Coordinates of C-alpha atoms in Angstrom, one line a residue:
M30 CA 95.0 199.5 143.8
A31 CA 96.1 197.2 146.6
D32 CA 99.8 196.1 146.1
T33 CA 99.0 192.6 145.0
I34 CA 101.9 192.7 142.6
T35 CA 105.2 192.7 144.4
F36 CA 108.6 194.2 143.4
L37 CA 112.0 193.0 144.3
P38 CA 113.1 194.5 147.7
P39 CA 115.4 197.5 147.1
K40 CA 119.1 197.0 147.6
Q41 CA 120.1 198.7 150.9
A42 CA 123.7 199.1 149.8
V43 CA 122.5 201.2 146.8
L44 CA 120.1 203.2 148.9
D45 CA 122.8 204.0 151.5
R46 CA 125.0 205.4 148.7
R47 CA 122.3 207.5 147.1
R48 CA 124.0 210.9 147.5
E49 CA 127.3 209.5 146.1
I50 CA 125.6 207.8 143.2
V51 CA 123.7 210.9 142.2
A52 CA 127.0 212.9 142.3
D53 CA 128.7 210.3 140.1
L54 CA 125.8 210.2 137.6
A55 CA 125.9 214.0 137.3
D56 CA 129.6 213.8 136.3
L57 CA 128.6 211.4 133.4
L58 CA 126.0 213.7 131.9
P59 CA 125.6 217.2 130.6
A60 CA 124.0 219.9 132.7
G61 CA 120.2 219.5 132.9
C62 CA 120.2 215.8 132.1
L63 CA 119.9 214.4 135.6
I64 CA 116.8 214.5 137.9
S65 CA 117.3 213.7 141.5
E66 CA 115.1 216.0 143.5
P67 CA 112.0 214.3 145.0
R68 CA 109.5 216.7 143.2
G69 CA 111.2 216.1 139.8
L70 CA 111.1 212.3 140.3
V71 CA 107.4 212.1 140.8
P72 CA 106.4 212.1 137.0
F73 CA 108.6 209.0 136.6
E74 CA 107.1 206.9 139.4
T75 CA 104.7 205.1 137.1
D76 CA 103.7 204.7 133.5
A77 CA 100.3 204.2 131.8
F78 CA 99.7 201.2 134.2
I79 CA 98.9 203.7 136.9
A80 CA 97.8 201.3 139.6
Y81 CA 101.4 200.9 140.8
R82 CA 104.0 203.5 141.7
R83 CA 107.6 203.5 142.9
V84 CA 109.8 206.7 143.1
P85 CA 113.2 206.0 141.5
L86 CA 116.6 206.8 143.0
A87 CA 117.3 209.1 140.0
V88 CA 116.4 209.8 136.4
A89 CA 119.2 210.1 133.8
L90 CA 118.3 211.7 130.4
P91 CA 121.3 211.0 128.1
Q92 CA 121.6 212.6 124.7
T93 CA 124.0 210.1 123.0
T94 CA 124.7 206.4 122.8
A95 CA 128.1 207.1 124.5
Q96 CA 126.4 208.6 127.5
V97 CA 124.0 205.6 127.8
A98 CA 127.1 203.4 127.7
A99 CA 128.8 205.4 130.4
L100 CA 125.7 205.2 132.6
L101 CA 125.3 201.4 132.2
K102 CA 129.1 200.8 132.8
Y103 CA 128.8 202.7 136.1
C104 CA 125.5 201.0 137.2
S105 CA 126.9 197.6 136.4
R106 CA 130.1 198.2 138.3
Y107 CA 128.1 199.2 141.5
D108 CA 125.2 196.7 141.0
I109 CA 122.6 199.5 140.6
P110 CA 119.3 198.4 138.9
V111 CA 118.4 200.3 135.7
V112 CA 114.9 200.8 134.2
P113 CA 114.9 202.0 130.6
R114 CA 112.1 204.4 129.7
G115 CA 110.7 205.8 126.5
A116 CA 107.5 208.0 126.7
G117 CA 106.0 206.1 129.6
T118 CA 103.0 204.8 127.6
S119 CA 103.5 201.2 128.7
L120 CA 100.1 199.6 129.7
S121 CA 101.8 196.7 131.5
G122 CA 104.0 198.5 134.0
G123 CA 107.1 198.0 131.9
A124 CA 108.6 201.3 132.8
I125 CA 107.6 201.5 136.5
P126 CA 110.9 201.9 138.5
Q127 CA 111.8 200.9 142.0
E128 CA 113.4 202.8 144.8
D129 CA 117.0 201.6 144.2
A130 CA 116.8 202.0 140.4
V131 CA 118.2 204.6 138.0
V132 CA 115.7 205.4 135.2
I133 CA 117.4 205.9 131.9
G134 CA 115.0 207.9 129.8
L135 CA 115.6 208.3 126.1
S136 CA 113.4 211.3 125.4
K137 CA 116.3 213.6 124.6
M138 CA 117.5 211.1 121.9
S139 CA 114.9 212.2 119.4
R140 CA 116.7 212.8 116.1
I141 CA 115.9 211.2 112.7
L142 CA 119.5 210.3 111.6
D143 CA 119.0 209.0 108.1
I144 CA 116.2 208.5 105.5
D145 CA 117.2 206.2 102.6
F146 CA 114.5 206.0 100.0
A147 CA 116.7 203.8 97.7
N148 CA 116.7 201.1 100.4
R149 CA 113.3 202.2 101.9
T150 CA 114.7 202.6 105.4
A151 CA 114.9 205.2 108.2
T152 CA 117.5 205.2 110.9
V153 CA 116.3 207.0 114.1
Q154 CA 117.3 207.5 117.7
A155 CA 115.2 205.5 120.2
G156 CA 113.4 208.6 121.5
V157 CA 111.8 209.5 118.2
T158 CA 108.0 209.2 118.4
N159 CA 106.3 206.7 116.3
I160 CA 104.2 209.2 114.3
N161 CA 107.2 211.4 113.5
I162 CA 108.7 208.8 111.2
S163 CA 105.7 208.7 109.0
E164 CA 105.4 212.5 109.1
A165 CA 109.0 212.8 108.0
V166 CA 108.4 210.7 104.8
T167 CA 104.8 211.2 103.9
A168 CA 105.5 214.0 101.4
D169 CA 107.7 211.5 99.5
G170 CA 104.9 208.9 99.5
Y171 CA 106.1 206.6 102.3
F172 CA 105.0 205.7 105.8
Y173 CA 106.1 203.6 108.8
A174 CA 103.5 200.8 109.3
P175 CA 103.2 200.0 113.0
D176 CA 100.7 202.4 114.5
P177 CA 99.8 201.9 118.2
S178 CA 97.0 204.0 119.5
S179 CA 99.6 206.0 121.5
Q180 CA 101.6 206.7 118.3
L181 CA 101.5 210.5 119.0
A182 CA 103.5 209.9 122.1
C183 CA 105.1 206.5 122.2
T184 CA 108.7 206.1 121.0
I185 CA 110.5 203.7 118.8
G186 CA 112.6 202.4 121.7
G187 CA 109.5 201.6 123.6
N188 CA 107.9 200.0 120.6
I189 CA 110.9 197.7 120.1
G190 CA 110.8 196.8 123.8
M191 CA 107.2 195.7 123.7
N192 CA 107.0 194.6 120.0
S193 CA 104.2 197.1 119.5
G194 CA 101.5 196.6 116.9
G195 CA 98.5 198.8 116.0
A196 CA 95.4 198.8 113.9
H197 CA 97.3 198.2 110.6
C198 CA 99.4 195.4 111.8
L199 CA 97.0 192.9 110.2
K200 CA 98.5 193.5 106.8
Y201 CA 101.9 195.0 107.6
G202 CA 102.9 193.2 110.7
V203 CA 104.0 194.5 114.2
T204 CA 107.4 196.1 115.1
T205 CA 109.5 193.0 114.6
N206 CA 108.3 192.7 111.0
N207 CA 109.3 196.3 110.3
L208 CA 112.6 196.4 112.2
L209 CA 115.9 195.9 110.3
G210 CA 118.6 196.8 112.8
V211 CA 119.4 198.3 116.2
K212 CA 122.3 199.9 118.0
M213 CA 122.2 198.6 121.6
V214 CA 124.1 199.2 124.8
M215 CA 124.7 196.1 126.9
F216 CA 124.5 195.9 130.7
D217 CA 128.2 196.7 131.1
G218 CA 128.3 199.6 128.6
T219 CA 129.4 197.6 125.6
I220 CA 127.9 199.0 122.4
I221 CA 126.8 196.5 119.7
E222 CA 125.0 196.7 116.4
L223 CA 122.5 194.0 115.2
G224 CA 121.1 193.9 111.6
G225 CA 121.3 196.9 109.3
K226 CA 119.6 198.1 106.1
A227 CA 119.5 194.6 104.5
L228 CA 116.3 192.6 104.6
D229 CA 118.0 189.9 106.6
A230 CA 121.3 189.7 108.6
P231 CA 123.7 186.8 108.7
G232 CA 124.2 184.7 111.9
L233 CA 121.9 184.2 114.8
D234 CA 118.6 186.2 114.8
L235 CA 119.6 188.3 117.9
L236 CA 117.5 191.1 116.5
G237 CA 114.5 188.8 116.9
L238 CA 115.4 188.3 120.6
V239 CA 115.8 192.0 121.3
C240 CA 112.5 193.0 119.8
G241 CA 110.0 192.4 122.6
S242 CA 112.6 191.8 125.3
E243 CA 111.2 194.7 127.4
G244 CA 114.5 196.3 128.1
Q245 CA 116.0 193.3 129.8
L246 CA 118.7 192.4 127.3
G247 CA 120.1 195.9 126.7
I248 CA 119.1 199.5 125.9
V249 CA 118.3 200.2 122.3
T250 CA 119.6 203.7 121.3
E251 CA 119.1 203.7 117.5
A252 CA 116.9 201.7 115.2
T253 CA 116.7 201.1 111.4
V254 CA 113.2 200.5 110.3
R255 CA 111.4 199.7 107.1
L256 CA 109.5 202.3 105.1
I257 CA 106.5 201.3 103.0
A258 CA 105.2 203.1 99.9
R259 CA 101.7 204.6 100.4
P260 CA 99.0 202.7 98.6
E261 CA 97.0 204.2 95.7
G262 CA 94.0 204.6 97.9
C263 CA 92.4 203.4 101.2
R264 CA 88.9 203.2 102.4
P265 CA 87.6 202.4 105.9
V266 CA 84.1 201.0 106.2
L267 CA 81.8 200.6 109.3
F268 CA 79.9 197.4 109.8
G269 CA 77.3 197.3 112.6
F270 CA 76.2 193.9 114.0
P271 CA 73.3 193.0 116.4
T272 CA 75.7 191.0 118.7
S273 CA 79.4 190.8 119.5
E274 CA 79.4 187.1 118.8
E275 CA 78.2 187.6 115.2
A276 CA 80.8 190.3 114.6
G277 CA 83.4 187.9 115.9
T278 CA 82.4 185.0 113.6
C279 CA 82.3 187.5 110.7
V280 CA 86.0 188.4 111.4
A281 CA 87.0 184.7 111.5
E282 CA 85.3 184.0 108.2
I283 CA 86.8 187.0 106.5
I284 CA 90.3 185.9 107.4
G285 CA 89.4 182.2 106.8
T286 CA 88.5 182.9 103.2
G287 CA 91.9 184.4 102.6
I288 CA 90.9 188.0 102.5
I289 CA 93.5 190.2 104.3
P290 CA 92.3 193.8 104.7
V291 CA 94.7 196.5 106.0
A292 CA 92.8 196.5 109.3
I293 CA 89.8 195.0 111.1
E294 CA 89.0 196.7 114.4
F295 CA 86.3 195.7 116.8
M296 CA 84.2 197.8 119.3
D297 CA 81.3 196.6 121.4
K298 CA 78.4 198.8 122.5
P299 CA 80.0 200.4 125.5
A300 CA 83.1 201.2 123.4
I301 CA 81.0 202.6 120.6
D302 CA 79.1 204.9 123.0
I303 CA 82.3 206.1 124.6
C304 CA 84.2 206.8 121.4
E305 CA 81.3 208.4 119.6
A306 CA 80.7 210.8 122.5
F307 CA 84.3 211.9 122.3
A308 CA 85.1 211.9 118.5
H309 CA 81.6 212.3 116.9
A310 CA 82.9 209.9 114.2
G311 CA 79.5 209.0 112.9
Y312 CA 79.4 205.5 114.4
P313 CA 76.0 203.7 114.2
M314 CA 74.4 203.8 117.6
D315 CA 71.7 201.1 117.1
V316 CA 74.1 198.2 117.0
E317 CA 75.8 196.0 119.7
A318 CA 79.1 195.6 117.9
L319 CA 81.0 197.5 115.3
L320 CA 83.8 196.5 112.9
I321 CA 86.1 199.0 111.2
V322 CA 87.4 197.3 108.1
E323 CA 89.9 199.2 105.9
V324 CA 90.9 198.1 102.5
E325 CA 93.5 199.6 100.1
G326 CA 94.6 199.6 96.5
S327 CA 93.1 201.0 93.3
D328 CA 89.3 201.8 93.2
A329 CA 88.7 198.5 91.4
E330 CA 90.7 196.5 93.9
M331 CA 89.0 198.1 96.9
D332 CA 85.5 197.6 95.3
A333 CA 86.2 193.9 94.7
M334 CA 87.5 193.2 98.2
L335 CA 84.7 195.1 99.8
A336 CA 82.1 193.2 97.8
S337 CA 83.4 190.0 99.2
I338 CA 83.6 191.3 102.7
I339 CA 80.0 192.7 102.5
E340 CA 78.8 189.3 101.3
I341 CA 80.3 187.6 104.3
A342 CA 79.0 190.3 106.7
R343 CA 75.4 189.8 105.4
K344 CA 75.7 186.1 106.2
H345 CA 76.3 187.2 109.8
G346 CA 73.4 189.5 110.2
V347 CA 75.1 192.9 109.6
K348 CA 72.6 195.8 110.3
T349 CA 74.7 198.7 109.0
I350 CA 77.2 199.2 106.3
K351 CA 78.7 202.7 106.0
E352 CA 81.6 203.5 103.6
S353 CA 83.6 206.7 104.2
Q354 CA 82.9 209.2 101.5
S355 CA 85.9 211.6 102.0
A356 CA 89.3 211.9 103.6
T357 CA 87.7 213.9 106.4
E358 CA 85.2 211.1 107.2
A359 CA 87.9 208.5 107.0
A360 CA 90.0 210.5 109.5
L361 CA 87.1 210.8 111.9
I362 CA 86.5 207.0 111.8
W363 CA 90.1 206.4 112.8
K364 CA 90.1 209.3 115.3
G365 CA 87.3 207.5 117.2
R366 CA 89.2 204.3 117.3
K367 CA 92.6 205.8 118.1
S368 CA 91.0 207.8 120.9
A369 CA 89.4 204.8 122.6
F370 CA 91.8 204.6 125.6
G371 CA 91.8 208.3 126.2
A372 CA 88.1 208.6 125.8
T373 CA 87.5 205.8 128.3
G374 CA 89.7 207.5 130.8
R375 CA 87.3 210.5 130.8
I376 CA 84.6 208.4 132.4
A377 CA 86.4 205.9 134.6
D378 CA 89.7 204.4 135.7
Y379 CA 90.4 201.2 133.7
I380 CA 92.8 198.4 133.2
C381 CA 93.5 197.7 129.5
M382 CA 94.1 193.9 128.9
D383 CA 96.1 192.5 126.0
G384 CA 95.4 188.8 125.5
T385 CA 95.5 187.3 122.0
V386 CA 93.3 184.4 120.9
P387 CA 92.8 182.4 117.7
L388 CA 90.2 184.0 115.4
G389 CA 88.0 181.0 115.7
Q390 CA 87.7 181.5 119.4
L391 CA 86.8 185.2 119.3
S392 CA 83.1 184.8 119.8
Y393 CA 83.6 182.3 122.7
V394 CA 86.2 184.5 124.4
L395 CA 84.0 187.6 124.1
K396 CA 81.1 185.8 125.6
K397 CA 83.2 184.4 128.5
T398 CA 84.7 187.8 129.1
T399 CA 81.3 189.3 129.6
E400 CA 80.5 186.5 132.1
I401 CA 83.7 187.1 134.0
I402 CA 83.0 190.8 134.3
D403 CA 79.4 190.3 135.3
R404 CA 80.5 187.9 138.0
Y405 CA 82.8 190.6 139.5
G406 CA 80.1 193.3 139.3
L407 CA 82.2 195.4 137.0
R408 CA 81.9 197.0 133.5
V409 CA 83.9 196.4 130.4
A410 CA 84.4 198.1 127.0
N411 CA 85.9 195.9 124.3
V412 CA 87.9 197.5 121.6
F413 CA 90.6 195.6 119.9
H414 CA 92.5 194.4 116.8
A415 CA 90.1 191.8 115.6
G416 CA 91.9 190.8 112.5
D417 CA 94.8 189.1 114.5
G418 CA 92.8 188.3 117.6
N419 CA 94.6 190.8 119.8
M420 CA 91.9 191.7 122.4
H421 CA 91.9 194.8 124.6
P422 CA 89.0 194.6 127.1
L423 CA 89.0 197.8 129.1
I424 CA 87.9 196.9 132.7
L425 CA 86.3 199.9 134.3
Y426 CA 86.8 200.4 138.1
N427 CA 87.3 203.0 140.8
I428 CA 91.0 203.3 141.6
N429 CA 90.2 205.0 144.9
D430 CA 88.2 202.0 146.1
P431 CA 90.7 199.2 147.1
E432 CA 88.0 196.5 146.9
D433 CA 86.9 197.6 143.5
A434 CA 90.5 197.8 142.3
A435 CA 91.2 194.3 143.6
R436 CA 88.2 192.9 141.8
A437 CA 89.3 194.6 138.5
E438 CA 92.8 193.0 138.8
Q439 CA 91.3 189.6 139.6
A440 CA 88.9 189.8 136.6
G441 CA 91.7 190.8 134.4
N442 CA 93.8 187.8 135.4
E443 CA 90.9 185.5 134.7
I444 CA 90.5 187.0 131.2
L445 CA 94.2 186.5 130.4
K446 CA 94.0 182.9 131.6
L447 CA 90.9 182.5 129.4
C448 CA 92.9 183.7 126.4
V449 CA 95.7 181.2 127.1
D450 CA 93.2 178.4 127.7
A451 CA 91.5 179.2 124.4
G452 CA 94.8 178.6 122.5
G453 CA 96.2 182.2 122.7
C454 CA 98.8 184.0 124.7
L455 CA 99.1 186.5 127.5
T456 CA 100.2 189.5 125.4
G457 CA 100.0 190.7 121.8
E458 CA 101.7 194.0 121.9
H459 CA 101.7 195.5 125.5
G460 CA 104.3 193.2 126.9
V461 CA 104.4 191.3 130.2
G462 CA 105.8 194.0 132.5
I463 CA 104.7 193.6 136.0
E464 CA 101.0 193.2 135.0
K465 CA 101.3 189.6 133.6
R466 CA 104.5 188.6 135.2
D467 CA 102.9 186.3 137.8
L468 CA 100.7 184.7 135.0
M469 CA 103.7 183.5 133.0
R470 CA 103.5 180.1 134.7
H471 CA 99.9 179.7 133.3
Q472 CA 101.4 179.8 129.8
Y473 CA 104.9 178.3 130.2
S474 CA 106.2 175.3 132.0
D475 CA 109.1 175.6 134.4
A476 CA 111.4 174.3 131.7
D477 CA 110.2 176.9 129.3
L478 CA 110.8 179.7 131.8
A479 CA 114.2 178.4 132.7
Q480 CA 115.3 178.4 129.1
Q481 CA 114.0 182.0 128.6
M482 CA 115.8 183.1 131.8
A483 CA 119.0 181.5 130.7
V484 CA 118.9 183.6 127.6
R485 CA 118.3 186.7 129.7
S486 CA 121.2 185.8 132.0
A487 CA 123.5 185.5 128.9
F488 CA 122.8 189.1 128.1
D489 CA 122.6 190.5 131.7
P490 CA 124.2 188.0 134.1
H491 CA 123.5 190.2 137.2
W492 CA 119.9 191.0 136.2
I493 CA 120.2 194.8 136.7
L494 CA 118.1 195.7 133.6
N495 CA 114.4 196.1 134.4
P496 CA 114.8 193.5 137.2
S497 CA 111.2 193.2 138.6
K498 CA 109.6 192.6 135.2
V499 CA 108.5 189.7 133.0
F500 CA 109.7 186.6 135.0
P501 CA 108.1 185.5 138.3
L502 CA 110.3 186.6 141.2
D503 CA 110.7 183.1 142.6
G504 CA 112.6 180.5 140.6
R505 CA 115.0 183.0 139.1
P506 CA 118.7 182.1 138.7
A507 CA 121.1 183.6 141.2
A508 CA 122.3 186.9 139.8

């Protein structure tokens, strides 16, 4: 993709001292925890937002909070930019480095430190993968609710940075609703603790600031999260509709009547075709839109809720209703949905957008999205968390064709502006990163942005943490 998104120019003083910096960093870390050779740096030049790449100065892989603190103290002293990194699954470019930056990757900090069933909490290092928490407690009847599609790979530190959600966030909430406390290292190496095992902490809600701050306020090294008891039963059901608009209005009415399933996921025809070809999940192929609605509880509770949902769906022209009949069938239904991004990557390059809209605007925004994509001569597959209006249009393009790539980026920007204009926002769970940074002024006034940047400056006065991200490059306070 053409470099239409700019980065801050690298600091020449840092580049000139590269060899000395690398030697100093090596002294702060155990053997095998620093990468500085050009070949070894290549895997860290981008994240899942692959259109942009920058090779970092070095990659540090600390094993302890104390080592993270030593690294930040050193980088702060010498004004060296730092880019925190989890598993690199960011879809907004949140972990893309720059040439003068030290990447601090937390992949070696992957231990589950404490499981406390009495308080229903787990305390984990930031490099623990999302799925590993649930796997560690499932035999005892618990799980960790936020479940991004990348949950096999994404880490809790990254989830906190982007306030990640997932298919089941409709009922259980996103990361911020399931996060109780963190241990965090400030820009100068100071270690602080926010929150804990209690449901609420006294004082200012600094934990609420940290969750979703995209690594700009500090580096989270440990987190205490909420565990939830597994329900008595759960049942996903497929609903096929003749149009996307009818599926969208059905979602709005389900929520509008006060019914809150565990999940309501949406796929349009291109997404259905892509996911079925990959997962063979048994999706209906004669419909233009598909909803995956999951309910949970006792058999009687699930039957009652599904009866109400089916009644609403029939008012909106539903063509197919298919209940899962076994655990295997239920797993296949979710395999198809969870594989959507990877399955799409088999057939084309794509940009995955992340706008959020009010449910009453779903049908309108879906229609306008199609119009925008058609105008640019592109293709789109829509698959998203319909229950909370978190849209994920996958814009297909050829990354090796600069003109095609530029059109895809322009179309994506128009879709995000559409979401804001419809009463929504630029991001639901992927974060701003570099992808949406220059659209921030479409959502916020200069006064709004100034206030947000003032908070950021209070935590990191020299703006060394993830410096090219989130806020427009012009109009920033002097660091």
